[in-house]
């Protein structure tokens, strides 16, 4: 059960691929697991967010379960934390509407992720949903009175918007309307880069050769790391500015080995890039082996997985229902006669 005296963490990942990637794991998921001992954690498969890129319905259905199984395989403990599917708790969309009505159009237009994604999709693929993504994300966070949001660096601007909206709610409708959240970003792994384009972040929808998927086979992992773009230099040193490809490999190595990138660079000083790549591939394969096995176990029993998600939905709905009732009432909306008390 959730302990209300502890601080609360909320975060989510979109089910936009069959497998999460190393950036999702090192930037977010690993922190989620670590936070469970000290925070009340609420983690969601954010399928409504995935709709913004028009997924195939059958693929989305499969990926929701696959994503939940990967959260569990990484160490999200459903006895300790709330694990649920976003679309099963309607208060996310209800609160989004309220927040839409206090968000400036100009303010939403400044979101760089919308600019990047809409540039990739072109005029025909850009929907109002994609534009509104950050407001839905603010609703996700505020609906759980979250104190902290463990995410990668790419989400910083969205968390800033969530903070601004919470502060605005409190100034318009009185202190205590919303809790003001903070981003929790692990600096060393805040941004894992694409292996083929070390200036772009590793992304589920990026080119496959640039991604290490958590469910990739050892053979694929070795191939991806061996063909990772490095630099024209030959000396292994920690120099992210001038050697971004090498720095990305050192950062991944360091994160998995529990070292600093400088220490790893020192260890490989005088060796060839190829040595580092061979050892890194081995390190990644061994780190992901148990993860792959546990994911397969969870996916082998869909009824048990659905049961866990249903238990999570009940717990999530209880929190979000009470918080939504509190915020809606401050807006002046008339509560349903039989609605429970506001939080
Ligand atoms: N490259 C990355 N480095 C560090 N953290 C990352 N995250 C994503 N990519 C990196 C973090 O993973 C969490 C989940 O992200 P998401 O699935 O909700 O959406 P995203 O940020 O848009 O991730 P992708 O992989 O780039 O998905 P697509 O391609 O579908 O848009 C977040 O905490 C994010 O910071």
mmCIF file of C-alpha atoms and ligand atoms in Angstrom:
data_model
loop_
_atom_site.group_PDB
_atom_site.id
_atom_site.type_symbol
_atom_site.label_atom_id
_atom_site.label_comp_id
_atom_site.label_asym_id
_atom_site.label_seq_id
_atom_site.Cartn_x
_atom_site.Cartn_y
_atom_site.Cartn_z
ATOM 1 C CA UNK A 1 0.000 0.000 0.000
ATOM 2 C CA UNK A 2 1.058 3.577 -0.565
ATOM 3 C CA UNK A 3 2.420 5.366 2.468
ATOM 4 C CA UNK A 4 1.056 8.918 2.377
ATOM 5 C CA UNK A 5 3.804 10.247 4.652
ATOM 6 C CA UNK A 6 6.437 9.634 1.954
ATOM 7 C CA UNK A 7 7.208 11.765 -1.081
ATOM 8 C CA UNK A 8 5.638 10.549 -4.308
ATOM 9 C CA UNK A 9 7.297 9.860 -7.658
ATOM 10 C CA UNK A 10 5.407 9.585 -10.937
ATOM 11 C CA UNK A 11 6.724 8.653 -14.378
ATOM 12 C CA UNK A 12 5.675 6.920 -17.586
ATOM 13 C CA UNK A 13 7.005 5.449 -20.810
ATOM 14 C CA UNK A 14 5.152 5.243 -24.109
ATOM 15 C CA UNK A 15 4.408 1.821 -25.629
ATOM 16 C CA UNK A 16 5.711 2.946 -29.008
ATOM 17 C CA UNK A 17 7.949 -0.072 -29.728
ATOM 18 C CA UNK A 18 8.148 -3.792 -28.971
ATOM 19 C CA UNK A 19 11.245 -3.160 -26.890
ATOM 20 C CA UNK A 20 12.467 -0.251 -24.808
ATOM 21 C CA UNK A 21 16.018 0.894 -25.506
ATOM 22 C CA UNK A 22 19.125 1.549 -23.463
ATOM 23 C CA UNK A 23 18.304 5.289 -23.264
ATOM 24 C CA UNK A 24 14.917 4.553 -21.677
ATOM 25 C CA UNK A 25 16.604 2.170 -19.254
ATOM 26 C CA UNK A 26 19.595 4.279 -18.198
ATOM 27 C CA UNK A 27 17.772 7.624 -18.421
ATOM 28 C CA UNK A 28 14.571 6.601 -16.654
ATOM 29 C CA UNK A 29 13.734 3.014 -15.771
ATOM 30 C CA UNK A 30 16.816 2.360 -13.654
ATOM 31 C CA UNK A 31 16.028 5.414 -11.517
ATOM 32 C CA UNK A 32 12.423 4.275 -11.175
ATOM 33 C CA UNK A 33 13.565 1.020 -9.624
ATOM 34 C CA UNK A 34 16.066 2.709 -7.301
ATOM 35 C CA UNK A 35 13.475 5.197 -6.030
ATOM 36 C CA UNK A 36 11.072 2.536 -4.805
ATOM 37 C CA UNK A 37 12.680 2.177 -1.377
ATOM 38 C CA UNK A 38 12.447 5.859 -0.546
ATOM 39 C CA UNK A 39 9.401 7.140 -2.439
ATOM 40 C CA UNK A 40 5.843 6.092 -3.104
ATOM 41 C CA UNK A 41 6.107 5.382 -6.799
ATOM 42 C CA UNK A 42 3.443 5.469 -9.473
ATOM 43 C CA UNK A 43 4.554 4.201 -12.894
ATOM 44 C CA UNK A 44 2.462 4.103 -16.030
ATOM 45 C CA UNK A 45 2.450 2.684 -19.527
ATOM 46 C CA UNK A 46 1.320 5.920 -21.160
ATOM 47 C CA UNK A 47 -0.681 4.589 -24.089
ATOM 48 C CA UNK A 48 -2.657 7.812 -24.626
ATOM 49 C CA UNK A 49 0.643 9.532 -25.375
ATOM 50 C CA UNK A 50 1.443 6.819 -27.925
ATOM 51 C CA UNK A 51 -1.771 7.669 -29.814
ATOM 52 C CA UNK A 52 -0.210 10.988 -30.809
ATOM 53 C CA UNK A 53 1.852 9.152 -33.428
ATOM 54 C CA UNK A 54 -1.111 7.089 -34.808
ATOM 55 C CA UNK A 55 0.056 3.567 -33.962
ATOM 56 C CA UNK A 56 -1.452 0.474 -35.533
ATOM 57 C CA UNK A 57 -4.154 -0.696 -33.015
ATOM 58 C CA UNK A 58 -2.977 -4.328 -32.949
ATOM 59 C CA UNK A 59 0.634 -3.266 -32.387
ATOM 60 C CA UNK A 60 -0.404 -0.873 -29.632
ATOM 61 C CA UNK A 61 -2.335 -3.624 -27.820
ATOM 62 C CA UNK A 62 0.725 -5.908 -27.876
ATOM 63 C CA UNK A 63 3.111 -3.158 -26.883
ATOM 64 C CA UNK A 64 1.158 -2.087 -23.819
ATOM 65 C CA UNK A 65 1.675 -5.539 -22.286
ATOM 66 C CA UNK A 66 5.255 -5.758 -23.594
ATOM 67 C CA UNK A 67 6.108 -2.404 -22.009
ATOM 68 C CA UNK A 68 4.512 -3.352 -18.671
ATOM 69 C CA UNK A 69 6.441 -6.656 -18.718
ATOM 70 C CA UNK A 70 9.679 -4.725 -19.247
ATOM 71 C CA UNK A 71 8.945 -2.407 -16.306
ATOM 72 C CA UNK A 72 8.488 -5.499 -14.126
ATOM 73 C CA UNK A 73 11.566 -7.217 -15.554
ATOM 74 C CA UNK A 74 13.652 -4.133 -14.778
ATOM 75 C CA UNK A 75 12.579 -4.351 -11.139
ATOM 76 C CA UNK A 76 9.404 -2.299 -10.731
ATOM 77 C CA UNK A 77 7.764 -4.099 -7.809
ATOM 78 C CA UNK A 78 3.947 -4.083 -8.021
ATOM 79 C CA UNK A 79 3.659 -4.832 -4.296
ATOM 80 C CA UNK A 80 5.604 -1.685 -3.501
ATOM 81 C CA UNK A 81 4.639 0.631 -6.362
ATOM 82 C CA UNK A 82 1.580 1.354 -8.472
ATOM 83 C CA UNK A 83 1.923 0.050 -12.037
ATOM 84 C CA UNK A 84 -0.944 0.791 -14.424
ATOM 85 C CA UNK A 85 -2.049 1.642 -17.945
ATOM 86 C CA UNK A 86 -2.788 5.340 -18.456
ATOM 87 C CA UNK A 87 -5.951 5.021 -20.583
ATOM 88 C CA UNK A 88 -7.622 2.914 -17.891
ATOM 89 C CA UNK A 89 -7.769 5.903 -15.530
ATOM 90 C CA UNK A 90 -10.042 8.507 -17.168
ATOM 91 C CA UNK A 91 -8.983 11.331 -14.840
ATOM 92 C CA UNK A 92 -5.848 11.787 -16.993
ATOM 93 C CA UNK A 93 -7.917 13.068 -19.906
ATOM 94 C CA UNK A 94 -10.403 14.904 -17.686
ATOM 95 C CA UNK A 95 -7.621 16.817 -15.968
ATOM 96 C CA UNK A 96 -5.976 17.490 -19.327
ATOM 97 C CA UNK A 97 -9.065 19.452 -20.365
ATOM 98 C CA UNK A 98 -8.934 21.596 -17.239
ATOM 99 C CA UNK A 99 -5.235 22.249 -17.810
ATOM 100 C CA UNK A 100 -5.832 23.004 -21.495
ATOM 101 C CA UNK A 101 -8.064 25.832 -20.338
ATOM 102 C CA UNK A 102 -5.270 27.488 -18.345
ATOM 103 C CA UNK A 103 -2.403 26.819 -20.803
ATOM 104 C CA UNK A 104 -1.412 29.598 -23.188
ATOM 105 C CA UNK A 105 -1.331 28.663 -26.868
ATOM 106 C CA UNK A 106 2.036 30.429 -27.178
ATOM 107 C CA UNK A 107 3.344 28.599 -24.131
ATOM 108 C CA UNK A 108 2.433 25.208 -25.624
ATOM 109 C CA UNK A 109 3.876 26.265 -28.998
ATOM 110 C CA UNK A 110 7.327 26.688 -27.459
ATOM 111 C CA UNK A 111 7.770 22.980 -26.686
ATOM 112 C CA UNK A 112 10.838 21.829 -28.599
ATOM 113 C CA UNK A 113 9.805 18.167 -28.700
ATOM 114 C CA UNK A 114 6.623 19.151 -30.572
ATOM 115 C CA UNK A 115 8.715 21.168 -33.019
ATOM 116 C CA UNK A 116 11.101 18.234 -33.569
ATOM 117 C CA UNK A 117 8.403 15.590 -33.897
ATOM 118 C CA UNK A 118 6.176 17.699 -36.130
ATOM 119 C CA UNK A 119 9.153 18.484 -38.386
ATOM 120 C CA UNK A 120 9.734 14.708 -38.755
ATOM 121 C CA UNK A 121 6.058 13.929 -39.393
ATOM 122 C CA UNK A 122 5.369 16.723 -41.867
ATOM 123 C CA UNK A 123 2.087 18.684 -42.185
ATOM 124 C CA UNK A 124 -0.212 15.717 -42.705
ATOM 125 C CA UNK A 125 0.895 13.741 -39.623
ATOM 126 C CA UNK A 126 0.717 16.537 -37.063
ATOM 127 C CA UNK A 127 -2.368 16.325 -34.853
ATOM 128 C CA UNK A 128 -3.836 18.445 -32.088
ATOM 129 C CA UNK A 129 -3.042 15.450 -29.847
ATOM 130 C CA UNK A 130 0.676 15.764 -30.583
ATOM 131 C CA UNK A 131 0.503 19.482 -29.815
ATOM 132 C CA UNK A 132 -1.306 18.771 -26.541
ATOM 133 C CA UNK A 133 1.085 15.986 -25.455
ATOM 134 C CA UNK A 134 2.864 18.134 -22.822
ATOM 135 C CA UNK A 135 -0.460 19.147 -21.240
ATOM 136 C CA UNK A 136 -1.508 15.493 -20.993
ATOM 137 C CA UNK A 137 1.881 14.840 -19.399
ATOM 138 C CA UNK A 138 1.265 17.639 -16.879
ATOM 139 C CA UNK A 139 -2.105 16.048 -16.070
ATOM 140 C CA UNK A 140 -0.416 12.651 -15.551
ATOM 141 C CA UNK A 141 1.937 14.185 -13.006
ATOM 142 C CA UNK A 142 -0.478 16.520 -11.210
ATOM 143 C CA UNK A 143 -3.173 13.813 -10.925
ATOM 144 C CA UNK A 144 -0.920 11.947 -8.477
ATOM 145 C CA UNK A 145 0.292 14.964 -6.466
ATOM 146 C CA UNK A 146 3.780 13.872 -7.530
ATOM 147 C CA UNK A 147 6.747 15.490 -5.803
ATOM 148 C CA UNK A 148 9.324 14.183 -8.258
ATOM 149 C CA UNK A 149 9.366 12.958 -11.849
ATOM 150 C CA UNK A 150 12.325 10.726 -12.772
ATOM 151 C CA UNK A 151 13.011 11.299 -16.497
ATOM 152 C CA UNK A 152 15.768 11.803 -19.060
ATOM 153 C CA UNK A 153 17.001 15.258 -20.065
ATOM 154 C CA UNK A 154 14.681 15.399 -23.116
ATOM 155 C CA UNK A 155 11.689 15.746 -20.796
ATOM 156 C CA UNK A 156 13.004 18.721 -18.788
ATOM 157 C CA UNK A 157 10.983 21.318 -20.702
ATOM 158 C CA UNK A 158 7.777 19.316 -20.263
ATOM 159 C CA UNK A 159 8.331 19.088 -16.507
ATOM 160 C CA UNK A 160 8.895 22.865 -16.437
ATOM 161 C CA UNK A 161 5.469 23.288 -18.070
ATOM 162 C CA UNK A 162 3.918 20.966 -15.456
ATOM 163 C CA UNK A 163 5.483 23.096 -12.724
ATOM 164 C CA UNK A 164 4.225 26.319 -14.298
ATOM 165 C CA UNK A 165 0.703 24.921 -14.558
ATOM 166 C CA UNK A 166 0.715 23.721 -10.932
ATOM 167 C CA UNK A 167 1.932 27.153 -9.763
ATOM 168 C CA UNK A 168 -0.795 28.794 -11.897
ATOM 169 C CA UNK A 169 -3.494 26.555 -10.402
ATOM 170 C CA UNK A 170 -2.348 27.493 -6.909
ATOM 171 C CA UNK A 171 -2.276 31.203 -7.647
ATOM 172 C CA UNK A 172 -5.705 31.206 -9.353
ATOM 173 C CA UNK A 173 -7.593 28.831 -7.110
ATOM 174 C CA UNK A 174 -5.654 28.908 -3.839
ATOM 175 C CA UNK A 175 -2.638 27.151 -2.341
ATOM 176 C CA UNK A 176 -3.043 23.411 -2.145
ATOM 177 C CA UNK A 177 -4.863 23.079 -5.456
ATOM 178 C CA UNK A 178 -1.915 21.260 -7.028
ATOM 179 C CA UNK A 179 1.465 19.993 -5.890
ATOM 180 C CA UNK A 180 4.406 21.550 -7.751
ATOM 181 C CA UNK A 181 6.577 18.692 -9.098
ATOM 182 C CA UNK A 182 10.312 18.612 -9.725
ATOM 183 C CA UNK A 183 12.252 16.803 -12.424
ATOM 184 C CA UNK A 184 14.658 14.163 -11.141
ATOM 185 C CA UNK A 185 17.350 13.783 -13.788
ATOM 186 C CA UNK A 186 20.374 11.558 -13.316
ATOM 187 C CA UNK A 187 23.066 13.716 -14.902
ATOM 188 C CA UNK A 188 25.476 10.929 -15.922
ATOM 189 C CA UNK A 189 22.827 9.127 -18.008
ATOM 190 C CA UNK A 190 20.478 12.021 -18.745
ATOM 191 C CA UNK A 191 20.940 11.592 -22.480
ATOM 192 C CA UNK A 192 22.148 8.442 -24.220
ATOM 193 C CA UNK A 193 22.905 9.157 -27.861
ATOM 194 C CA UNK A 194 22.128 7.363 -31.112
ATOM 195 C CA UNK A 195 25.024 5.025 -32.020
ATOM 196 C CA UNK A 196 25.023 6.207 -35.627
ATOM 197 C CA UNK A 197 24.389 9.891 -34.943
ATOM 198 C CA UNK A 198 25.928 10.856 -31.596
ATOM 199 C CA UNK A 199 24.332 14.303 -31.745
ATOM 200 C CA UNK A 200 20.783 12.854 -31.671
ATOM 201 C CA UNK A 201 19.289 11.104 -28.642
ATOM 202 C CA UNK A 202 18.740 7.358 -28.856
ATOM 203 C CA UNK A 203 15.034 7.075 -29.630
ATOM 204 C CA UNK A 204 12.537 4.237 -30.130
ATOM 205 C CA UNK A 205 11.584 5.727 -33.453
ATOM 206 C CA UNK A 206 15.161 6.407 -34.553
ATOM 207 C CA UNK A 207 17.096 4.373 -37.157
ATOM 208 C CA UNK A 208 17.443 0.743 -35.893
ATOM 209 C CA UNK A 209 21.250 0.750 -36.315
ATOM 210 C CA UNK A 210 21.505 3.602 -33.808
ATOM 211 C CA UNK A 211 19.545 1.853 -31.046
ATOM 212 C CA UNK A 212 20.286 -0.894 -28.547
ATOM 213 C CA UNK A 213 16.961 -2.427 -27.661
ATOM 214 C CA UNK A 214 16.710 -4.070 -24.257
ATOM 215 C CA UNK A 215 15.315 -7.215 -25.884
ATOM 216 C CA UNK A 216 17.928 -7.404 -28.666
ATOM 217 C CA UNK A 217 19.782 -10.725 -29.034
ATOM 218 C CA UNK A 218 23.492 -10.863 -28.092
ATOM 219 C CA UNK A 219 24.333 -11.056 -31.800
ATOM 220 C CA UNK A 220 22.454 -7.859 -32.629
ATOM 221 C CA UNK A 221 23.917 -6.023 -29.617
ATOM 222 C CA UNK A 222 27.448 -6.949 -30.704
ATOM 223 C CA UNK A 223 26.765 -5.831 -34.271
ATOM 224 C CA UNK A 224 25.279 -2.489 -33.201
ATOM 225 C CA UNK A 225 28.143 -1.670 -30.855
ATOM 226 C CA UNK A 226 30.837 -2.763 -33.317
ATOM 227 C CA UNK A 227 29.376 -0.527 -36.007
ATOM 228 C CA UNK A 228 28.830 2.454 -33.688
ATOM 229 C CA UNK A 229 30.209 5.665 -35.128
ATOM 230 C CA UNK A 230 33.321 6.800 -33.294
ATOM 231 C CA UNK A 231 35.678 9.572 -34.277
ATOM 232 C CA UNK A 232 38.675 9.893 -36.506
ATOM 233 C CA UNK A 233 41.015 10.019 -33.481
ATOM 234 C CA UNK A 234 42.729 6.945 -32.058
ATOM 235 C CA UNK A 235 43.239 7.901 -28.435
ATOM 236 C CA UNK A 236 40.637 6.832 -25.892
ATOM 237 C CA UNK A 237 39.883 9.776 -23.635
ATOM 238 C CA UNK A 238 36.798 11.385 -22.111
ATOM 239 C CA UNK A 239 36.108 14.338 -24.396
ATOM 240 C CA UNK A 240 32.351 14.580 -25.073
ATOM 241 C CA UNK A 241 32.703 17.841 -26.996
ATOM 242 C CA UNK A 242 35.226 16.651 -29.571
ATOM 243 C CA UNK A 243 34.624 12.889 -29.451
ATOM 244 C CA UNK A 244 30.868 12.524 -28.906
ATOM 245 C CA UNK A 245 30.594 9.006 -30.377
ATOM 246 C CA UNK A 246 33.340 7.658 -28.139
ATOM 247 C CA UNK A 247 31.967 9.577 -25.150
ATOM 248 C CA UNK A 248 28.571 7.934 -25.640
ATOM 249 C CA UNK A 249 30.163 4.470 -25.512
ATOM 250 C CA UNK A 250 32.187 5.421 -22.423
ATOM 251 C CA UNK A 251 29.047 6.787 -20.726
ATOM 252 C CA UNK A 252 27.114 3.570 -21.399
ATOM 253 C CA UNK A 253 30.038 1.468 -20.160
ATOM 254 C CA UNK A 254 30.399 3.595 -17.030
ATOM 255 C CA UNK A 255 26.685 3.462 -16.218
ATOM 256 C CA UNK A 256 26.576 -0.328 -16.465
ATOM 257 C CA UNK A 257 29.891 -0.927 -14.663
ATOM 258 C CA UNK A 258 29.190 1.542 -11.835
ATOM 259 C CA UNK A 259 32.198 3.696 -12.734
ATOM 260 C CA UNK A 260 32.694 7.242 -13.978
ATOM 261 C CA UNK A 261 33.365 7.717 -17.719
ATOM 262 C CA UNK A 262 36.741 9.231 -16.835
ATOM 263 C CA UNK A 263 37.708 6.037 -15.000
ATOM 264 C CA UNK A 264 36.679 3.898 -17.969
ATOM 265 C CA UNK A 265 38.663 6.132 -20.347
ATOM 266 C CA UNK A 266 41.677 5.801 -18.067
ATOM 267 C CA UNK A 267 41.304 2.006 -18.029
ATOM 268 C CA UNK A 268 41.377 1.913 -21.855
ATOM 269 C CA UNK A 269 44.116 4.492 -22.265
ATOM 270 C CA UNK A 270 46.564 3.184 -24.904
ATOM 271 C CA UNK A 271 44.112 0.549 -26.179
ATOM 272 C CA UNK A 272 42.210 0.562 -29.467
ATOM 273 C CA UNK A 273 38.582 1.610 -29.943
ATOM 274 C CA UNK A 274 37.920 -2.000 -30.998
ATOM 275 C CA UNK A 275 38.927 -3.305 -27.546
ATOM 276 C CA UNK A 276 36.492 -0.975 -25.858
ATOM 277 C CA UNK A 277 33.707 -2.011 -28.230
ATOM 278 C CA UNK A 278 34.244 -5.741 -27.684
ATOM 279 C CA UNK A 279 34.206 -5.339 -23.891
ATOM 280 C CA UNK A 280 31.240 -2.973 -23.983
ATOM 281 C CA UNK A 281 29.225 -5.429 -26.068
ATOM 282 C CA UNK A 282 29.956 -8.149 -23.497
ATOM 283 C CA UNK A 283 28.980 -5.855 -20.629
ATOM 284 C CA UNK A 284 25.674 -4.870 -22.264
ATOM 285 C CA UNK A 285 24.839 -8.480 -23.192
ATOM 286 C CA UNK A 286 25.418 -9.710 -19.638
ATOM 287 C CA UNK A 287 23.516 -6.787 -18.094
ATOM 288 C CA UNK A 288 20.509 -7.405 -20.337
ATOM 289 C CA UNK A 289 20.443 -11.225 -20.276
ATOM 290 C CA UNK A 290 18.387 -11.569 -17.047
ATOM 291 C CA UNK A 291 16.186 -8.685 -18.154
ATOM 292 C CA UNK A 292 15.331 -10.466 -21.399
ATOM 293 C CA UNK A 293 14.592 -13.697 -19.577
ATOM 294 C CA UNK A 294 12.325 -12.065 -17.001
ATOM 295 C CA UNK A 295 10.427 -10.158 -19.700
ATOM 296 C CA UNK A 296 9.733 -13.438 -21.513
ATOM 297 C CA UNK A 297 8.449 -14.979 -18.270
ATOM 298 C CA UNK A 298 5.995 -12.128 -17.675
ATOM 299 C CA UNK A 299 4.800 -12.250 -21.282
ATOM 300 C CA UNK A 300 4.274 -16.011 -21.079
ATOM 301 C CA UNK A 301 1.430 -15.453 -18.608
ATOM 302 C CA UNK A 302 -0.769 -12.643 -19.986
ATOM 303 C CA UNK A 303 -3.595 -13.336 -17.510
ATOM 304 C CA UNK A 304 -1.268 -12.817 -14.535
ATOM 305 C CA UNK A 305 0.138 -9.674 -16.139
ATOM 306 C CA UNK A 306 -3.366 -8.299 -16.757
ATOM 307 C CA UNK A 307 -4.228 -9.102 -13.138
ATOM 308 C CA UNK A 308 -1.264 -7.040 -11.906
ATOM 309 C CA UNK A 309 -2.278 -4.156 -14.169
ATOM 310 C CA UNK A 310 -5.856 -4.308 -12.879
ATOM 311 C CA UNK A 311 -4.637 -4.106 -9.281
ATOM 312 C CA UNK A 312 -2.498 -1.137 -10.293
ATOM 313 C CA UNK A 313 -5.437 0.516 -12.035
ATOM 314 C CA UNK A 314 -7.532 0.331 -8.881
ATOM 315 C CA UNK A 315 -4.824 1.973 -6.785
ATOM 316 C CA UNK A 316 -4.102 4.625 -9.432
ATOM 317 C CA UNK A 317 -7.810 5.412 -9.888
ATOM 318 C CA UNK A 318 -8.256 5.951 -6.143
ATOM 319 C CA UNK A 319 -5.481 8.567 -6.067
ATOM 320 C CA UNK A 320 -6.269 10.298 -9.354
ATOM 321 C CA UNK A 321 -10.039 10.311 -8.658
ATOM 322 C CA UNK A 322 -9.590 12.168 -5.386
ATOM 323 C CA UNK A 323 -7.050 14.658 -6.774
ATOM 324 C CA UNK A 324 -9.192 15.363 -9.848
ATOM 325 C CA UNK A 325 -12.252 15.961 -7.649
ATOM 326 C CA UNK A 326 -10.260 18.506 -5.613
ATOM 327 C CA UNK A 327 -9.008 20.414 -8.667
ATOM 328 C CA UNK A 328 -12.339 20.274 -10.560
ATOM 329 C CA UNK A 329 -14.171 21.639 -7.561
ATOM 330 C CA UNK A 330 -11.781 24.616 -7.367
ATOM 331 C CA UNK A 331 -12.510 25.349 -11.032
ATOM 332 C CA UNK A 332 -16.193 25.622 -10.022
ATOM 333 C CA UNK A 333 -17.347 22.393 -11.635
ATOM 334 C CA UNK A 334 -20.294 20.786 -9.876
ATOM 335 C CA UNK A 335 -19.315 17.438 -8.347
ATOM 336 C CA UNK A 336 -21.371 14.335 -9.041
ATOM 337 C CA UNK A 337 -23.840 13.725 -6.184
ATOM 338 C CA UNK A 338 -22.337 10.363 -5.231
ATOM 339 C CA UNK A 339 -18.677 11.251 -5.759
ATOM 340 C CA UNK A 340 -16.365 10.458 -2.840
ATOM 341 C CA UNK A 341 -14.579 13.187 -0.867
ATOM 342 C CA UNK A 342 -11.889 15.296 -2.568
ATOM 343 C CA UNK A 343 -8.280 14.708 -1.459
HETATM 344 N N1 LIG B 1 18.219 8.689 -25.300
HETATM 345 C C1 LIG B 1 17.744 8.812 -24.076
HETATM 346 N N2 LIG B 1 18.587 9.024 -23.037
HETATM 347 C C2 LIG B 1 18.127 9.144 -21.773
HETATM 348 N N3 LIG B 1 16.804 9.063 -21.461
HETATM 349 C C3 LIG B 1 15.921 8.844 -22.464
HETATM 350 N N4 LIG B 1 14.582 8.697 -22.507
HETATM 351 C C4 LIG B 1 14.182 8.496 -23.787
HETATM 352 N N5 LIG B 1 15.250 8.504 -24.613
HETATM 353 C C5 LIG B 1 16.348 8.715 -23.822
HETATM 354 C C6 LIG B 1 13.721 8.731 -21.340
HETATM 355 O O1 LIG B 1 12.905 7.560 -21.369
HETATM 356 C C7 LIG B 1 11.640 7.879 -20.795
HETATM 357 C C8 LIG B 1 10.551 7.394 -21.690
HETATM 358 O O2 LIG B 1 10.493 8.058 -22.906
HETATM 359 P P1 LIG B 1 9.161 7.927 -23.772
HETATM 360 O O3 LIG B 1 9.023 6.576 -24.324
HETATM 361 O O4 LIG B 1 8.006 8.375 -23.019
HETATM 362 O O5 LIG B 1 9.303 8.953 -24.889
HETATM 363 P P2 LIG B 1 10.512 9.533 -25.570
HETATM 364 O O6 LIG B 1 11.265 10.384 -24.631
HETATM 365 O O7 LIG B 1 10.012 10.216 -26.761
HETATM 366 O O8 LIG B 1 11.366 8.244 -25.904
HETATM 367 P P3 LIG B 1 11.762 7.778 -27.287
HETATM 368 O O9 LIG B 1 12.530 6.546 -27.150
HETATM 369 O O10 LIG B 1 12.443 8.876 -28.025
HETATM 370 O O11 LIG B 1 10.376 7.404 -27.936
HETATM 371 P P4 LIG B 1 9.726 7.896 -29.274
HETATM 372 O O12 LIG B 1 10.754 7.617 -30.339
HETATM 373 O O13 LIG B 1 8.524 7.030 -29.339
HETATM 374 O O14 LIG B 1 9.413 9.334 -29.131
HETATM 375 C C9 LIG B 1 11.623 9.376 -20.565
HETATM 376 O O15 LIG B 1 11.877 9.612 -19.195
HETATM 377 C C10 LIG B 1 12.751 9.894 -21.390
HETATM 378 O O16 LIG B 1 13.319 11.057 -20.852
#
